[in-house]
Coordinates of C-alpha atoms and ligand atoms in Angstrom, one line a residue:
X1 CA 106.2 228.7 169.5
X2 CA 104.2 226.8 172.0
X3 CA 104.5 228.3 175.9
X4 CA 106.0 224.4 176.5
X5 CA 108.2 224.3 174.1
X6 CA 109.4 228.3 175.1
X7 CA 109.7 227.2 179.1
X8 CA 111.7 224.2 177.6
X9 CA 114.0 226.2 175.5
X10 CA 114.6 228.4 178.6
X11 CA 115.7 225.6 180.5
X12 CA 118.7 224.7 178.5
X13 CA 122.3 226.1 179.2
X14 CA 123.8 228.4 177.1
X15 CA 127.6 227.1 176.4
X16 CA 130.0 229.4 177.9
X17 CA 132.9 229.7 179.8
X18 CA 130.9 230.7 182.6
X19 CA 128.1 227.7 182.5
X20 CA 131.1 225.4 182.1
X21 CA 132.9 226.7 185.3
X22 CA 129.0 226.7 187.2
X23 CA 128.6 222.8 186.0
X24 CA 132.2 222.2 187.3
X25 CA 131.5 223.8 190.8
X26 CA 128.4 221.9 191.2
X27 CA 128.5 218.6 189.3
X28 CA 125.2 219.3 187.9
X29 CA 125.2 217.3 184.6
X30 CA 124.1 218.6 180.8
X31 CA 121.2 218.2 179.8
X32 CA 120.9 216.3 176.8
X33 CA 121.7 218.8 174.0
X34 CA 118.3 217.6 172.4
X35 CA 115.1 215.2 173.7
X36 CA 113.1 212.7 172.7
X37 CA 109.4 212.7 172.4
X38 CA 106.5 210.7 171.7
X39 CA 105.5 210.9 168.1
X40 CA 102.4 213.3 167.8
X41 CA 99.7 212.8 165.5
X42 CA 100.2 215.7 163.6
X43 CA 102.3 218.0 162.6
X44 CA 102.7 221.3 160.6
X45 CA 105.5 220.0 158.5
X46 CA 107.6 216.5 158.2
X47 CA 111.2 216.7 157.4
X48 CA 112.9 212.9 156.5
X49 CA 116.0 213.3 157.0
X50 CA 117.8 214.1 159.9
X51 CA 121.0 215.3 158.7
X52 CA 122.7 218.8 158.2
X53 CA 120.3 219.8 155.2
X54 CA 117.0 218.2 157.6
X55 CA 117.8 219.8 160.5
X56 CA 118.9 223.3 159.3
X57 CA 115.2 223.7 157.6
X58 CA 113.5 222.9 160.8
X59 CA 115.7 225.3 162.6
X60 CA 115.3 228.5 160.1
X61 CA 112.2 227.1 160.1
X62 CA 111.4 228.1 163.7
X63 CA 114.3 230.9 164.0
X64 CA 113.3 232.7 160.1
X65 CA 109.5 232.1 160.2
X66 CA 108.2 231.1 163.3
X67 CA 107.2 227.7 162.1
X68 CA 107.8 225.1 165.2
X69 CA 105.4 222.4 164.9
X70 CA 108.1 220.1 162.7
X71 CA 109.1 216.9 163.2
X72 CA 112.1 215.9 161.7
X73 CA 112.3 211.6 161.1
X74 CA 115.8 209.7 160.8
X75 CA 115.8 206.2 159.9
X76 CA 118.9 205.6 161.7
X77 CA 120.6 208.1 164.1
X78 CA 121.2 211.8 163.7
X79 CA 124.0 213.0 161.2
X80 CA 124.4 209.1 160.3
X81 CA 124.3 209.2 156.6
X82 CA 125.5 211.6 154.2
X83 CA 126.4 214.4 157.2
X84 CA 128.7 212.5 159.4
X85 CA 130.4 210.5 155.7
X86 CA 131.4 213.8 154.2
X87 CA 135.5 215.1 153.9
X88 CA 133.8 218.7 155.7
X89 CA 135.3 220.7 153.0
X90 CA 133.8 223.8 152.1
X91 CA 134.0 226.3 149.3
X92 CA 132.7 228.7 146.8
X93 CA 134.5 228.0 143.7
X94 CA 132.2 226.6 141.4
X95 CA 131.2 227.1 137.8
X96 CA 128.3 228.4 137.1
X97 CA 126.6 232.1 138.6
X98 CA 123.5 230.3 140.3
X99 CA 126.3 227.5 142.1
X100 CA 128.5 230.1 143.0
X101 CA 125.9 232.3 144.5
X102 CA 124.6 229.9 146.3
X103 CA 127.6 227.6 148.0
X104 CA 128.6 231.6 149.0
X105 CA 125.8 232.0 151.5
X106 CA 126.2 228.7 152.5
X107 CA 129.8 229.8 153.4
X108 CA 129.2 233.0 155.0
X109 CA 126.3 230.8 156.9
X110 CA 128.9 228.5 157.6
X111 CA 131.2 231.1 158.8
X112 CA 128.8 232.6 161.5
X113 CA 127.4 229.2 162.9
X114 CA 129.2 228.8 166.0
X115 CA 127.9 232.1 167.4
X116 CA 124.4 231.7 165.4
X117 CA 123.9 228.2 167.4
X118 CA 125.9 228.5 170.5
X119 CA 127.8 225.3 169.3
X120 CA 131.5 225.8 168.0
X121 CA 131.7 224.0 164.8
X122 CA 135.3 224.5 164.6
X123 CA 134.9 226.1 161.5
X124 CA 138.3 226.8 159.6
X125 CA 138.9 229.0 156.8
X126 CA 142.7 227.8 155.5
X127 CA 142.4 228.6 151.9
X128 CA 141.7 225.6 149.5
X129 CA 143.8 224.8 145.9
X130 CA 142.6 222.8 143.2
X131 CA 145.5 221.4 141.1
X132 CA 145.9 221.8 137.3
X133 CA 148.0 219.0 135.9
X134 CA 147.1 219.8 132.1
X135 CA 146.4 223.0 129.7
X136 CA 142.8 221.9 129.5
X137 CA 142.3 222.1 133.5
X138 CA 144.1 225.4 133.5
X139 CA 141.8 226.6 131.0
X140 CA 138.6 225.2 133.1
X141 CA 139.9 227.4 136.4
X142 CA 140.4 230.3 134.4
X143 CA 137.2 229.9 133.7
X144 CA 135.7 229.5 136.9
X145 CA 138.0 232.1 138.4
X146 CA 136.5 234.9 136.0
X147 CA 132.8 233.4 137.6
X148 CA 133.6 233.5 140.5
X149 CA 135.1 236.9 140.9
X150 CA 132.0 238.4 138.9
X151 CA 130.0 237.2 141.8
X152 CA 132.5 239.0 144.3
X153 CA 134.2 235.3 145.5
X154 CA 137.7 235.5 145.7
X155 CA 139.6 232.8 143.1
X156 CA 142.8 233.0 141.5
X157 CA 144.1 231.4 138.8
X158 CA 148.0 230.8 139.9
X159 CA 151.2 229.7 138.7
X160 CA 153.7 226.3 140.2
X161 CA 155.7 228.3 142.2
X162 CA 152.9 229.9 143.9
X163 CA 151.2 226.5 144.2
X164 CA 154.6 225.5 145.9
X165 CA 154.9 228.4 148.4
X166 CA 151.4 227.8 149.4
X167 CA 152.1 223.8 149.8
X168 CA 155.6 223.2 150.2
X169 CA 155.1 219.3 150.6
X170 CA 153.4 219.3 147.3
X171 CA 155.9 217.9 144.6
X172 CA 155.5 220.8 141.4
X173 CA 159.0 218.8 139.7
X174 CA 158.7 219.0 135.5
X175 CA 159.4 214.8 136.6
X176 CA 156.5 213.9 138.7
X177 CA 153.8 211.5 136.8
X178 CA 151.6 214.5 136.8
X179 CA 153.2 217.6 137.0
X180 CA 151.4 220.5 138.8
X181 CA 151.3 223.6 136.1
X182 CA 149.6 225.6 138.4
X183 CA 146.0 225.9 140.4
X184 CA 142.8 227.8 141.3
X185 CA 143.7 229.1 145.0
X186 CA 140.2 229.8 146.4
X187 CA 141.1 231.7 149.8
X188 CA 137.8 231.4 151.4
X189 CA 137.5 227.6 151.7
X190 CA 138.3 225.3 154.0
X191 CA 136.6 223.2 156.6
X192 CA 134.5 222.3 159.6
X193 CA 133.9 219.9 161.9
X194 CA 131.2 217.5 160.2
X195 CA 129.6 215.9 163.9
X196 CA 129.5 219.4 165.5
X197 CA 127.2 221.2 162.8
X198 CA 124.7 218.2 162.8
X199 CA 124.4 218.8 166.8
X200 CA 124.6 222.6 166.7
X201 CA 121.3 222.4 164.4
X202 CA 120.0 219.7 166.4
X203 CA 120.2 220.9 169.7
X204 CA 119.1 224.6 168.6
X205 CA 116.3 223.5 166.4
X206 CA 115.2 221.5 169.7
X207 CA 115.1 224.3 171.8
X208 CA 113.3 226.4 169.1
X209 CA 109.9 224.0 169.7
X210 CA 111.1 221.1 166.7
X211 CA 110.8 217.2 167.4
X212 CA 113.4 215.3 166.4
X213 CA 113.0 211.5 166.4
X214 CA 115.6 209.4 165.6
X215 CA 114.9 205.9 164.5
X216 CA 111.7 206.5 163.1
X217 CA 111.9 204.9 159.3
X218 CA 109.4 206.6 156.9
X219 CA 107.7 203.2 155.2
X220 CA 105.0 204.9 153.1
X221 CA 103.8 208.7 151.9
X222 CA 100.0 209.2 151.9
X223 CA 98.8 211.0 148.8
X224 CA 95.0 211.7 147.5
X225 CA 93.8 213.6 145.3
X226 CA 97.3 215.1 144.1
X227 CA 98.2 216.5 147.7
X228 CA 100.2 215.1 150.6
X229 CA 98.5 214.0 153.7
X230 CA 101.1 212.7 155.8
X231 CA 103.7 209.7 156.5
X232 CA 103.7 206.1 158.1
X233 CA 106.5 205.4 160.0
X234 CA 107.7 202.8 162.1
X235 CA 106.7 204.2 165.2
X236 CA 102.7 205.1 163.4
X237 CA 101.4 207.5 161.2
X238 CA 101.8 211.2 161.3
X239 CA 99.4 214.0 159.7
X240 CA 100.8 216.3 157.2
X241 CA 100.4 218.9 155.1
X242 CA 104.1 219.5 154.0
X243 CA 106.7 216.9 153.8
X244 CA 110.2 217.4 152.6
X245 CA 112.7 215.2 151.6
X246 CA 115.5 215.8 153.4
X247 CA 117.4 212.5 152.0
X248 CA 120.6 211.9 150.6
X249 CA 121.5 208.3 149.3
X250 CA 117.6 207.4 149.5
X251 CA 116.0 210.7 147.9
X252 CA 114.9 208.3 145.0
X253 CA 113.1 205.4 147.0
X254 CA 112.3 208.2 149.9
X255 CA 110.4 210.1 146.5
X256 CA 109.1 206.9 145.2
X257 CA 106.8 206.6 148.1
X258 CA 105.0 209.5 147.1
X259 CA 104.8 208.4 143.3
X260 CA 107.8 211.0 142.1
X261 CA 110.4 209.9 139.8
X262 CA 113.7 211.8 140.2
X263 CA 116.4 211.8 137.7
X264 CA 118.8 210.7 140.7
X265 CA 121.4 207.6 140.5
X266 CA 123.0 206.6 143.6
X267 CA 126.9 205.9 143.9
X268 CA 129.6 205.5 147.0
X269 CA 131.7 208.0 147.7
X270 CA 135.0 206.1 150.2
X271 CA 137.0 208.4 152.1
X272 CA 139.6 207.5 154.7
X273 CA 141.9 209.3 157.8
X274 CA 145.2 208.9 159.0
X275 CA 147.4 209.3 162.0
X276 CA 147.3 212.5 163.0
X277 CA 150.1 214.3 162.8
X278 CA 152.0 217.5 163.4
X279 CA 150.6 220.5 161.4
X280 CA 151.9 220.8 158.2
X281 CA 149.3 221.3 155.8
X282 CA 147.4 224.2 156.3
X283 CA 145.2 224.7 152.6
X284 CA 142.7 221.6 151.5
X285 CA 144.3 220.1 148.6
X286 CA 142.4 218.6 145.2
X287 CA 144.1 217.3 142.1
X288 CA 141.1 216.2 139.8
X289 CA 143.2 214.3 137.7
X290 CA 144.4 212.0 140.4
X291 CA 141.2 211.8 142.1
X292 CA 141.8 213.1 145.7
X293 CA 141.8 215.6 147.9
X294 CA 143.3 216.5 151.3
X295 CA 143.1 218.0 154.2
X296 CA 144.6 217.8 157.7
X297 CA 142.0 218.8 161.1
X298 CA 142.6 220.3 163.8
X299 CA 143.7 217.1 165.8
X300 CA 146.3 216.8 163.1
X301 CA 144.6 213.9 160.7
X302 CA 145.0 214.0 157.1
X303 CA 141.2 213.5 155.5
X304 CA 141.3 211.8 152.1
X305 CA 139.0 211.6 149.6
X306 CA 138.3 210.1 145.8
X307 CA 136.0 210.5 143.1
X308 CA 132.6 208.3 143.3
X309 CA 133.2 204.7 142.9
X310 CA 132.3 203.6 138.8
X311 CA 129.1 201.9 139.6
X312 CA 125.4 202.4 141.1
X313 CA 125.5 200.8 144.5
X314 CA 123.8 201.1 148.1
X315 CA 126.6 199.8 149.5
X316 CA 129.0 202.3 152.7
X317 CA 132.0 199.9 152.7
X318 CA 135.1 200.6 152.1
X319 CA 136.9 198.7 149.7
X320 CA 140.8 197.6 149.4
X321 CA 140.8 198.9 145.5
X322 CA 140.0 202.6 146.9
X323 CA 142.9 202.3 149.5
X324 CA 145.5 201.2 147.3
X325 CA 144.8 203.8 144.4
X326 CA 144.4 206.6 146.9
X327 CA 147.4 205.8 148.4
X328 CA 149.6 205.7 145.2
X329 CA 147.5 208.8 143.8
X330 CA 148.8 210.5 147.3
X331 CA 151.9 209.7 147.5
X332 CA 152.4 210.7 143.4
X333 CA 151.6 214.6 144.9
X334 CA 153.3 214.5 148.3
X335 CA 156.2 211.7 148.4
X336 CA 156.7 212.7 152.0
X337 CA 153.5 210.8 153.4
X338 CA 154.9 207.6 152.8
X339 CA 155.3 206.4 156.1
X340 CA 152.3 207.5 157.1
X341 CA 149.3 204.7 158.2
X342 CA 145.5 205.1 157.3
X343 CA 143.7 204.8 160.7
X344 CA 139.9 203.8 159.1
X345 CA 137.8 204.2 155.5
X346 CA 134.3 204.7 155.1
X347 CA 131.8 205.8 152.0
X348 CA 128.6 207.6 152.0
X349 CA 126.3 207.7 149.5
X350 CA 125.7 210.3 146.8
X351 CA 123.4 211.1 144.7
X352 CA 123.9 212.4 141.6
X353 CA 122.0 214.1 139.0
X354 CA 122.3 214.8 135.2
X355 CA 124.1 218.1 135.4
X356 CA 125.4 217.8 139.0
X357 CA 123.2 220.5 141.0
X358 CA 120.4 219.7 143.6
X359 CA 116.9 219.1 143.2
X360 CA 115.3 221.9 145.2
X361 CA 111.2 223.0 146.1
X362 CA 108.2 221.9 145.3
X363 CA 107.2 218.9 143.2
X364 CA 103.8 217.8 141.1
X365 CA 102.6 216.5 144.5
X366 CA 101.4 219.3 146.2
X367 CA 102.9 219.6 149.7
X368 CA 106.0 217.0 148.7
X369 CA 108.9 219.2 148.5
X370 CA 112.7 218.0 148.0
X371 CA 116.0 219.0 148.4
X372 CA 118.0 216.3 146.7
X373 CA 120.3 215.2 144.6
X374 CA 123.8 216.8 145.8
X375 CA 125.9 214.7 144.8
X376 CA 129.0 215.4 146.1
X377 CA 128.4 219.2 147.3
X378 CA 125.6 218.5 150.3
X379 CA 127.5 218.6 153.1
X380 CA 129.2 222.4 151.9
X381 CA 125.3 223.0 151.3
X382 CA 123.8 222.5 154.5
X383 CA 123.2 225.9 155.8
X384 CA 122.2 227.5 152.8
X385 CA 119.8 224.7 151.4
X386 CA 118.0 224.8 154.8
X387 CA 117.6 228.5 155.2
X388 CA 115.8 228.2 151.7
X389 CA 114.0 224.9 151.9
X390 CA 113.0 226.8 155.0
X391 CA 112.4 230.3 153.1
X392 CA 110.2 227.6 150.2
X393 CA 108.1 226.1 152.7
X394 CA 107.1 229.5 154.8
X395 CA 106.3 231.1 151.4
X396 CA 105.2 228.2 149.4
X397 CA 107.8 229.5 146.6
X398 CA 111.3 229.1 146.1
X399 CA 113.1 232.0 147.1
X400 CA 115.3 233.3 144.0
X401 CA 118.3 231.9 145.0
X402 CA 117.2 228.4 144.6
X403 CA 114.8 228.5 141.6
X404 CA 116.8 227.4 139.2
X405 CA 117.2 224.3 141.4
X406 CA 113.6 223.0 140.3
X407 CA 112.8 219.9 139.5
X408 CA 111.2 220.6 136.1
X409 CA 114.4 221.8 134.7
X410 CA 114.6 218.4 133.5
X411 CA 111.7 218.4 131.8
X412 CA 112.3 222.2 130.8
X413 CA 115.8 221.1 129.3
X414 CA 117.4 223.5 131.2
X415 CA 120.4 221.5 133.0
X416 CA 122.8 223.5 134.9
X417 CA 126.3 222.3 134.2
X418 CA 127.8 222.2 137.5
X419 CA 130.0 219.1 136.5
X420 CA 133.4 221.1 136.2
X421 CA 133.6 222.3 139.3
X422 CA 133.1 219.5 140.9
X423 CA 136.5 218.1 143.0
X424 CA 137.7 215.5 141.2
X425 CA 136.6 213.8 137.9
X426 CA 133.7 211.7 138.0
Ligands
LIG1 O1 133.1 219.3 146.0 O2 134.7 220.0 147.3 C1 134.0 219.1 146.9 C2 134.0 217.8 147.5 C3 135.0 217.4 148.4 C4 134.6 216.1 148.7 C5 133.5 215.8 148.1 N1 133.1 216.8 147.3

């Protein structure tokens, strides 16, 4: 770390209940909980993308290896994309050893964050329940439970009643359209508050030495000679000799500019929020075969969310055909909702791959690396995909829990298969 950007880190307030009383005694205001700078010629590494996954490389980054001469570019605003579009769930349970392994330390990551970044992220572990509404499902979470508990993450495989006891609003009748035969009750999951993890990496990867620069649009990659040199923006050109892609909805244009194809299609993902209301649902609810999922925050909304709409788009709007099937799909589990009104919809973008797992490390461009392709697990991979990008980038290997996250799996044939564990069907 630079002595400037050390004296500068010094200078920040700690949150506590005692700086909070000292700025109430004497007005003093905040400072901003990050800066902005000019943009340098050069730096040591370029991160596009300043999301959850952008940020939390440049902050192990500096906290892991030391590394503090990053810039991290955002076309738009910080957490604006993927990070502040996501349902904030979070969880474990997947398929197969490598996912499971992996969205694990993201959790325990997850679970430590507040204290880590002096930033409380509201993180809430309430348990999370994935409905089975056919033998076939069942048979899939059995699966997925037996996974999971080789890797020491607690699933179970349980019947309707227990389903019931868990979620008494949930309607387990032999009569409903889909009856509930039973589910995988994941314990450890739950949820977060999406906003406050982008600024808890922000603000503590700032005050580690990292530039952030928000509105800085990455219009070409320069590449000779088979090695990255650096970006042009729209602020000027910046030196490089490592530059990840941090991107989610544009990882394949983003990789373009540096001549690398990715096997990456792009669809919206709508979600929507009620009311809020009094607290009555404590676990996050999925039912794959209706396409949603559920949970209610803190305040007391109710967080809804579908499977990927059916075709390739760019497009974050919301659409009437999403509102009207979620709402039927939701009422079909929890007939009680019915009176209650959607306050606003939104959709993100999501990239997925072939076998639904990221794109992780380096590429044939020396000095381009990626973390892409998440589908829709990024935002539950935040932590864990920057402590590694991170971990890749000091090394300049992937640490084991992300190799078998390359890129030339593809080419390799060696998919992963993360498709039935993902929330609903796709
Ligand atoms: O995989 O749990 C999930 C999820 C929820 C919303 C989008 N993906």
């Amino acid at each position: 770390m630079t002595g400037s950007s050390r004296a500068s880190s010094d200078r920040r307030s700690r949150y506590s209940g005692l700086s909070l009383l000292r700025h109430a005694v004497s007005g003093r205001p905040w400072p901003p909980a990050w800066r902005s700078h000019d943009l340098r010629a050069g730096y040591d590494v370029v991160i596009i993308g300043g999301g959850v996954h952008g940020l939390a490389t440049a902050y192990y980054l500096a906290r892991n290896h030391g590394i503090t001469d990053v810039a991290v570019l955002d076309k738009g605003y910080l957490g604006g994309g993927g990070s502040g579009r996501n349902t904030a769930i979070l969880r474990s349970n997947y398929l197969t050893p490598e996912g499971v392994r992996f969205y694990d330390r993201s959790l325990e990551l997850y679970a430590g964050l507040a204290a880590d970044l002096n930033f409380n992220v509201m993180f809430s572990r309430r348990g999370h329940l994935t409905l089975a509404h056919s033998d076939a499902s069942l048979r899939t979470m059995r699966w997925r439970a037996e996974v999971n508990k080789v890797s020491g993450v607690d699933s179970e495989v349980i019947d309707a009643a227990d389903v019931k006891r868990l979620v008494p609003h949930l309607d387990v009748t032999a009569g409903a359209r889909y009856p509930i035969l039973g589910g995988l009750h994941h314990p450890p999951g739950g949820i977060v508050r999406h906003d406050a993890v982008v600024w808890g990496y922000a603000r503590a990867a700032d005050s580690l030495g990292a530039h952030l620069h928000q509105d800085t649009e990455v219009t070409g990659i320069d590449v000779r000679a088979g090695r990255v040199r650096g970006v042009r923006t729209t602020r000027g050109d910046i030196a490089a000799p490592v530059v990840l892609n941090a991107t989610a909805g544009w990882s394949t244009l983003v990789a373009d500019l540096a001549g690398v194809r990715l096997p990456v299609q792009t669809f919206p993902l709508q979600a929507a929020v009620t009311e809020p209301v009094k607290p009555f649902l404590r676990t996050v609810v999925v039912s794959g075969s209706l396409h949603v999922y559920v949970s209610q925050t803190s305040r007391g909304e109710l967080v809804f969310g579908a499977s990927v709409d059916p075709f390739a788009s760019y497009s974050t709007r919301g659409s009437l055909e999403f509102t009207e099937g979620l709402a039927g799909h939701v009422l079909q589990l929890m007939p009680s909702l019915a009176k209650l009104r959607l306050l606003r919809q939104w959709a993100g973008l999501c990239d997925m791959t072939p076998d639904f797992a990221p794109i992780m490390g380096h590429t044939d461009v020396e000095g381009f690396l990626v973390d892409v392709g998440w589908g829709t697990y990024g935002f539950k991979a935040g932590p864990v995909a920057g402590e590694a990008m991170a971990d890749c980038i000091a090394h300049g290997r992937p640490p084991d829990l992300i190799a078998p996250f390359g890129l030339q799996r593809f080419a390799e044939g060696r998919l992963m298969g993360e498709k039935g564990a993902a929330a609903v069907g796709h």
